[in-house]
C-alpha cells in the first residue's frame, strides 16, 4: 500500500508541477494559492520550478530601486545595465544551489530614548532573489494567515488595525487590554522552531536551502562579519514574511485554536508584525491569559519585556467599576488610545499621536534643519514639506487633528529658529511669518478615516 500511495503522490506532484510551469506569473501565483487553499495540510515539495526568468523579472519590478546599497555597493541602476543576464544568473544559481547569500550590511537607526535598532541592508541582487522566494511563500501562507494579522501583508495596513482597535472597545464598552512587547524579536527567532514551522507547508529543497542560506548569512559591520545562531536580519525582504510565519504558529494559531474557545466572553487579538494587543470583555479571562502568555512565548525562545507588557483596565468611563483607577490608555502602532466624548456626547475610543512618536518626529525635523541650514530656502522648504506630508500620511487619522496642528506649529518654529541661527539673528515670529507666506508648509490634514468599512470589519 505504501508503494501505491507513494506512486500516487508522485503523480499528483508531477501534475501540479506541469500545471505550474505554464501561464504567466499572476496565473502561477493564483494556482499556488488555490492549491494551498484546497488542502490546508498540503506540504509543497516541488514548487521552486515556478521561479523562472519571467518570475525573477517580476520580482525585480517589485523590488524598490531607491534603497541603500549592500556590501557589494551595487546600485539598482548598475544591476539594470545587464538586467537579463543578471536575472538568468539568479535563476541558475537558485536551481543549481550555487547561489551564495551575501551578508547584509548592518546599520543602526534611532529608536527613541537614545537607543538604536540594527537594520540589515542586503545587496540589490539578493533583494531580488529574496523577493522571488517571498512571492512563492506568500502565495502559500496568505491562505493560512488569520484576518487579525495586519503587518507586511498584501492589501493590509496599520490603519486597518487601528480602525478595528477603535471600533470594538467603543462598541463593547467594557474592555481589558494586554499591551505586549516582545523583547528583541527579530534577533531571537529560533531557527530550529522556524524550520519546523516551515516543514508543515514547504518542503521544497531548493527553497528551504535558500532560506537556510539567508539565516546563516550574517551581517557585516565595519569589516566584522557576525554569524548569529538565531534571528533574521531586519531590513531583508524575506524577514517580515518569516517573522509572520513564526508568530502565526506561536501566537495567532494558539489564540484561535486554544484561547478563543476557552474564554467566557468576547475577546480579540490584533497583531501588526511583532506588535500586538489582546482585548477581553471579562477581567478573569484577561488575567488568565496574562499569566500564561510569557510561558507560551518562552516555549519558543521568545521573551516579553517585563516593563512594557502590562494588563490595562480600558473600560468606558461610564462603565468602570468603583475603585477602578487604571491608566485608561495605552499605546499601539504609534498612537495613544484613550476614551473621550464624541460630538454626540457618547464615550468613544479616540487615537492621537503618542508622546514618544511626536517627540521623535520633531527631533528628526530639528536634525534635518541643522544639517540643511545653509541650503537655499526653497530647497529647505521642499524637503520639510515632504517630511510633513509623510507624517500626515501616517498620523493623519480622524480625531488626531489637534496633534497634527501642534506638530505643524512646532515644525514651523524649529525651521524659523534654524534660519535665524544661519543669519546669527534672534528668532522673531513676525519676521518669520513673511517667509511662511512665500513658502508655506503643508497644512495638517486627515488622510485616513476611522469610520469602519466592510473590508476592515
mmCIF file of N, CA and C in Angstrom, residues 264-336:
data_model
loop_
_atom_site.group_PDB
_atom_site.id
_atom_site.type_symbol
_atom_site.label_atom_id
_atom_site.label_comp_id
_atom_site.label_asym_id
_atom_site.label_seq_id
_atom_site.Cartn_x
_atom_site.Cartn_y
_atom_site.Cartn_z
ATOM 1 N N UNK A 264 -14.650 33.081 28.529
ATOM 2 C CA UNK A 264 -16.037 33.192 28.987
ATOM 3 C C UNK A 264 -16.818 34.204 28.149
ATOM 4 N N UNK A 265 -16.156 35.291 27.741
ATOM 5 C CA UNK A 265 -16.827 36.342 26.991
ATOM 6 C C UNK A 265 -15.972 36.750 25.789
ATOM 7 N N UNK A 266 -16.413 37.802 25.124
ATOM 8 C CA UNK A 266 -15.773 38.274 23.897
ATOM 9 C C UNK A 266 -14.295 38.588 24.111
ATOM 10 N N UNK A 267 -13.478 38.285 23.103
ATOM 11 C CA UNK A 267 -12.044 38.587 23.132
ATOM 12 C C UNK A 267 -11.553 38.798 21.705
ATOM 13 N N UNK A 268 -10.417 39.472 21.564
ATOM 14 C CA UNK A 268 -9.877 39.748 20.227
ATOM 15 C C UNK A 268 -8.361 39.929 20.285
ATOM 16 N N UNK A 269 -7.684 39.438 19.249
ATOM 17 C CA UNK A 269 -6.250 39.650 19.058
ATOM 18 C C UNK A 269 -6.062 40.534 17.841
ATOM 19 N N UNK A 270 -5.230 41.562 17.969
ATOM 20 C CA UNK A 270 -4.856 42.409 16.839
ATOM 21 C C UNK A 270 -3.334 42.469 16.814
ATOM 22 N N UNK A 271 -2.748 42.014 15.689
ATOM 23 C CA UNK A 271 -1.282 41.958 15.592
ATOM 24 C C UNK A 271 -0.810 42.667 14.337
ATOM 25 N N UNK A 272 0.260 43.431 14.489
ATOM 26 C CA UNK A 272 0.948 44.038 13.352
ATOM 27 C C UNK A 272 2.425 43.684 13.489
ATOM 28 N N UNK A 273 2.883 42.697 12.685
ATOM 29 C CA UNK A 273 4.254 42.182 12.791
ATOM 30 C C UNK A 273 4.471 41.686 14.220
ATOM 31 N N UNK A 274 5.468 42.231 14.949
ATOM 32 C CA UNK A 274 5.730 41.762 16.311
ATOM 33 C C UNK A 274 5.043 42.615 17.377
ATOM 34 N N UNK A 275 4.226 43.565 16.973
ATOM 35 C CA UNK A 275 3.430 44.365 17.914
ATOM 36 C C UNK A 275 2.013 43.812 17.970
ATOM 37 N N UNK A 276 1.505 43.566 19.163
ATOM 38 C CA UNK A 276 0.151 43.048 19.262
ATOM 39 C C UNK A 276 -0.502 43.457 20.577
ATOM 40 N N UNK A 277 -1.831 43.464 20.563
ATOM 41 C CA UNK A 277 -2.629 43.685 21.766
ATOM 42 C C UNK A 277 -3.719 42.622 21.810
ATOM 43 N N UNK A 278 -4.102 42.251 23.021
ATOM 44 C CA UNK A 278 -5.196 41.316 23.252
ATOM 45 C C UNK A 278 -6.285 42.047 24.023
ATOM 46 N N UNK A 279 -7.525 41.961 23.552
ATOM 47 C CA UNK A 279 -8.649 42.640 24.172
ATOM 48 C C UNK A 279 -9.607 41.615 24.762
ATOM 49 N N UNK A 280 -10.113 41.894 25.967
ATOM 50 C CA UNK A 280 -11.018 40.986 26.659
ATOM 51 C C UNK A 280 -12.172 41.779 27.257
ATOM 52 N N UNK A 281 -13.350 41.173 27.211
ATOM 53 C CA UNK A 281 -14.506 41.775 27.868
ATOM 54 C C UNK A 281 -14.570 41.380 29.334
ATOM 55 N N UNK A 282 -13.999 40.216 29.675
ATOM 56 C CA UNK A 282 -14.046 39.701 31.040
ATOM 57 C C UNK A 282 -12.671 39.809 31.697
ATOM 58 N N UNK A 283 -12.628 40.352 32.902
ATOM 59 C CA UNK A 283 -11.352 40.554 33.600
ATOM 60 C C UNK A 283 -10.663 39.237 33.916
ATOM 61 N N UNK A 284 -11.417 38.226 34.338
ATOM 62 C CA UNK A 284 -10.807 36.946 34.689
ATOM 63 C C UNK A 284 -10.159 36.288 33.473
ATOM 64 N N UNK A 285 -10.787 36.408 32.289
ATOM 65 C CA UNK A 285 -10.178 35.904 31.061
ATOM 66 C C UNK A 285 -8.847 36.593 30.793
ATOM 67 N N UNK A 286 -8.847 37.914 30.958
ATOM 68 C CA UNK A 286 -7.626 38.686 30.701
ATOM 69 C C UNK A 286 -6.501 38.279 31.636
ATOM 70 N N UNK A 287 -6.819 38.088 32.905
ATOM 71 C CA UNK A 287 -5.778 37.731 33.870
ATOM 72 C C UNK A 287 -5.245 36.325 33.624
ATOM 73 N N UNK A 288 -6.082 35.411 33.214
ATOM 74 C CA UNK A 288 -5.623 34.042 32.903
ATOM 75 C C UNK A 288 -4.617 34.065 31.761
ATOM 76 N N UNK A 289 -4.928 34.779 30.689
ATOM 77 C CA UNK A 289 -4.025 34.830 29.542
ATOM 78 C C UNK A 289 -2.775 35.634 29.874
ATOM 79 N N UNK A 290 -2.929 36.685 30.669
ATOM 80 C CA UNK A 290 -1.773 37.498 31.056
ATOM 81 C C UNK A 290 -0.743 36.647 31.813
ATOM 82 N N UNK A 291 -1.219 35.698 32.613
ATOM 83 C CA UNK A 291 -0.313 34.834 33.376
ATOM 84 C C UNK A 291 0.350 33.775 32.501
ATOM 85 N N UNK A 292 -0.366 33.271 31.495
ATOM 86 C CA UNK A 292 0.167 32.175 30.693
ATOM 87 C C UNK A 292 0.955 32.659 29.481
ATOM 88 N N UNK A 293 0.760 33.917 29.070
ATOM 89 C CA UNK A 293 1.401 34.424 27.852
ATOM 90 C C UNK A 293 2.933 34.335 27.898
ATOM 91 N N UNK A 294 3.609 34.743 28.984
ATOM 92 C CA UNK A 294 5.087 34.620 28.998
ATOM 93 C C UNK A 294 5.557 33.180 28.840
ATOM 94 N N UNK A 295 4.803 32.218 29.403
ATOM 95 C CA UNK A 295 5.199 30.815 29.285
ATOM 96 C C UNK A 295 5.069 30.347 27.842
ATOM 97 N N UNK A 296 4.023 30.799 27.172
ATOM 98 C CA UNK A 296 3.825 30.428 25.772
ATOM 99 C C UNK A 296 4.986 30.922 24.920
ATOM 100 N N UNK A 297 5.404 32.143 25.102
ATOM 101 C CA UNK A 297 6.497 32.687 24.302
ATOM 102 C C UNK A 297 7.834 32.057 24.680
ATOM 103 N N UNK A 298 8.043 31.787 25.956
ATOM 104 C CA UNK A 298 9.300 31.170 26.393
ATOM 105 C C UNK A 298 9.480 29.790 25.774
ATOM 106 N N UNK A 299 8.382 29.094 25.520
ATOM 107 C CA UNK A 299 8.443 27.765 24.904
ATOM 108 C C UNK A 299 9.102 27.812 23.538
ATOM 109 N N UNK A 300 9.026 28.955 22.873
ATOM 110 C CA UNK A 300 9.590 29.100 21.524
ATOM 111 C C UNK A 300 10.759 30.083 21.490
ATOM 112 N N UNK A 301 11.416 30.247 22.612
ATOM 113 C CA UNK A 301 12.637 31.039 22.653
ATOM 114 C C UNK A 301 12.435 32.537 22.652
ATOM 115 N N UNK A 302 11.229 33.010 22.934
ATOM 116 C CA UNK A 302 10.946 34.442 22.952
ATOM 117 C C UNK A 302 10.633 34.896 24.366
ATOM 118 N N UNK A 303 10.810 36.185 24.598
ATOM 119 C CA UNK A 303 10.550 36.744 25.934
ATOM 120 C C UNK A 303 9.782 38.048 25.796
ATOM 121 N N UNK A 304 8.819 38.246 26.676
ATOM 122 C CA UNK A 304 8.086 39.505 26.737
ATOM 123 C C UNK A 304 8.804 40.471 27.654
ATOM 124 N N UNK A 305 8.855 41.731 27.247
ATOM 125 C CA UNK A 305 9.518 42.750 28.057
ATOM 126 C C UNK A 305 8.702 42.972 29.332
ATOM 127 N N UNK A 306 9.299 42.734 30.516
ATOM 128 C CA UNK A 306 8.511 42.814 31.759
ATOM 129 C C UNK A 306 7.986 44.203 32.072
ATOM 130 N N UNK A 307 8.680 45.250 31.623
ATOM 131 C CA UNK A 307 8.251 46.611 31.928
ATOM 132 C C UNK A 307 7.282 47.169 30.886
ATOM 133 N N UNK A 308 7.328 46.638 29.671
ATOM 134 C CA UNK A 308 6.478 47.156 28.599
ATOM 135 C C UNK A 308 5.257 46.283 28.333
ATOM 136 N N UNK A 309 5.168 45.163 29.024
ATOM 137 C CA UNK A 309 3.992 44.300 28.914
ATOM 138 C C UNK A 309 3.138 44.490 30.152
ATOM 139 N N UNK A 310 1.890 44.853 29.963
ATOM 140 C CA UNK A 310 1.028 45.150 31.118
ATOM 141 C C UNK A 310 -0.429 44.861 30.792
ATOM 142 N N UNK A 311 -1.199 44.690 31.864
ATOM 143 C CA UNK A 311 -2.641 44.481 31.772
ATOM 144 C C UNK A 311 -3.342 45.778 32.161
ATOM 145 N N UNK A 312 -4.211 46.273 31.285
ATOM 146 C CA UNK A 312 -4.799 47.602 31.449
ATOM 147 C C UNK A 312 -6.313 47.506 31.514
ATOM 148 N N UNK A 313 -6.899 48.174 32.489
ATOM 149 C CA UNK A 313 -8.352 48.333 32.530
ATOM 150 C C UNK A 313 -8.723 49.455 31.570
ATOM 151 N N UNK A 314 -9.445 49.112 30.506
ATOM 152 C CA UNK A 314 -9.721 50.086 29.447
ATOM 153 C C UNK A 314 -11.215 50.189 29.165
ATOM 154 N N UNK A 315 -12.031 50.151 30.207
ATOM 155 C CA UNK A 315 -13.469 50.274 30.018
ATOM 156 C C UNK A 315 -13.864 51.729 29.846
ATOM 157 N N UNK A 316 -15.004 51.933 29.219
ATOM 158 C CA UNK A 316 -15.549 53.277 29.079
ATOM 159 C C UNK A 316 -15.759 53.894 30.464
ATOM 160 N N UNK A 317 -15.475 55.182 30.641
ATOM 161 C CA UNK A 317 -15.618 55.811 31.961
ATOM 162 C C UNK A 317 -16.988 55.613 32.590
ATOM 163 N N UNK A 318 -18.040 55.523 31.811
ATOM 164 C CA UNK A 318 -19.368 55.324 32.395
ATOM 165 C C UNK A 318 -19.669 53.856 32.672
ATOM 166 N N UNK A 319 -18.679 52.963 32.411
ATOM 167 C CA UNK A 319 -18.846 51.546 32.697
ATOM 168 C C UNK A 319 -17.857 51.046 33.737
ATOM 169 N N UNK A 320 -16.964 51.914 34.214
ATOM 170 C CA UNK A 320 -15.931 51.482 35.147
ATOM 171 C C UNK A 320 -16.537 51.133 36.502
ATOM 172 N N UNK A 321 -15.931 50.134 37.147
ATOM 173 C CA UNK A 321 -16.350 49.768 38.489
ATOM 174 C C UNK A 321 -15.777 50.755 39.499
ATOM 175 N N UNK A 322 -16.384 50.813 40.680
ATOM 176 C CA UNK A 322 -15.881 51.698 41.730
ATOM 177 C C UNK A 322 -14.483 51.260 42.149
ATOM 178 N N UNK A 323 -13.632 52.236 42.331
ATOM 179 C CA UNK A 323 -12.257 51.952 42.741
ATOM 180 C C UNK A 323 -11.336 51.572 41.605
ATOM 181 N N UNK A 324 -11.856 51.497 40.401
ATOM 182 C CA UNK A 324 -11.022 51.170 39.238
ATOM 183 C C UNK A 324 -10.307 52.440 38.784
ATOM 184 N N UNK A 325 -9.024 52.540 39.125
ATOM 185 C CA UNK A 325 -8.241 53.731 38.776
ATOM 186 C C UNK A 325 -7.100 53.369 37.837
ATOM 187 N N UNK A 326 -7.360 52.426 36.927
ATOM 188 C CA UNK A 326 -6.337 52.016 35.975
ATOM 189 C C UNK A 326 -5.924 53.156 35.071
ATOM 190 N N UNK A 327 -4.875 52.971 34.284
ATOM 191 C CA UNK A 327 -4.354 54.043 33.433
ATOM 192 C C UNK A 327 -5.347 54.531 32.398
ATOM 193 N N UNK A 328 -6.223 53.648 31.914
ATOM 194 C CA UNK A 328 -7.260 54.074 30.988
ATOM 195 C C UNK A 328 -6.769 54.450 29.608
ATOM 196 N N UNK A 329 -5.512 54.187 29.277
ATOM 197 C CA UNK A 329 -4.986 54.466 27.945
ATOM 198 C C UNK A 329 -3.794 53.553 27.690
ATOM 199 N N UNK A 330 -3.480 53.349 26.415
ATOM 200 C CA UNK A 330 -2.320 52.543 26.056
ATOM 201 C C UNK A 330 -1.846 52.955 24.676
ATOM 202 N N UNK A 331 -0.615 52.602 24.344
ATOM 203 C CA UNK A 331 -0.017 52.949 23.054
ATOM 204 C C UNK A 331 0.062 51.714 22.167
ATOM 205 N N UNK A 332 -0.229 51.913 20.878
ATOM 206 C CA UNK A 332 -0.122 50.835 19.902
ATOM 207 C C UNK A 332 0.045 51.447 18.524
ATOM 208 N N UNK A 333 1.058 51.002 17.799
ATOM 209 C CA UNK A 333 1.343 51.467 16.440
ATOM 210 C C UNK A 333 1.530 52.976 16.369
ATOM 211 N N UNK A 334 2.147 53.546 17.403
ATOM 212 C CA UNK A 334 2.474 54.964 17.380
ATOM 213 C C UNK A 334 1.354 55.877 17.818
ATOM 214 N N UNK A 335 0.231 55.326 18.276
ATOM 215 C CA UNK A 335 -0.903 56.120 18.720
ATOM 216 C C UNK A 335 -1.244 55.794 20.170
ATOM 217 N N UNK A 336 -1.675 56.810 20.912
ATOM 218 C CA UNK A 336 -2.237 56.611 22.242
ATOM 219 C C UNK A 336 -3.742 56.452 22.106
#
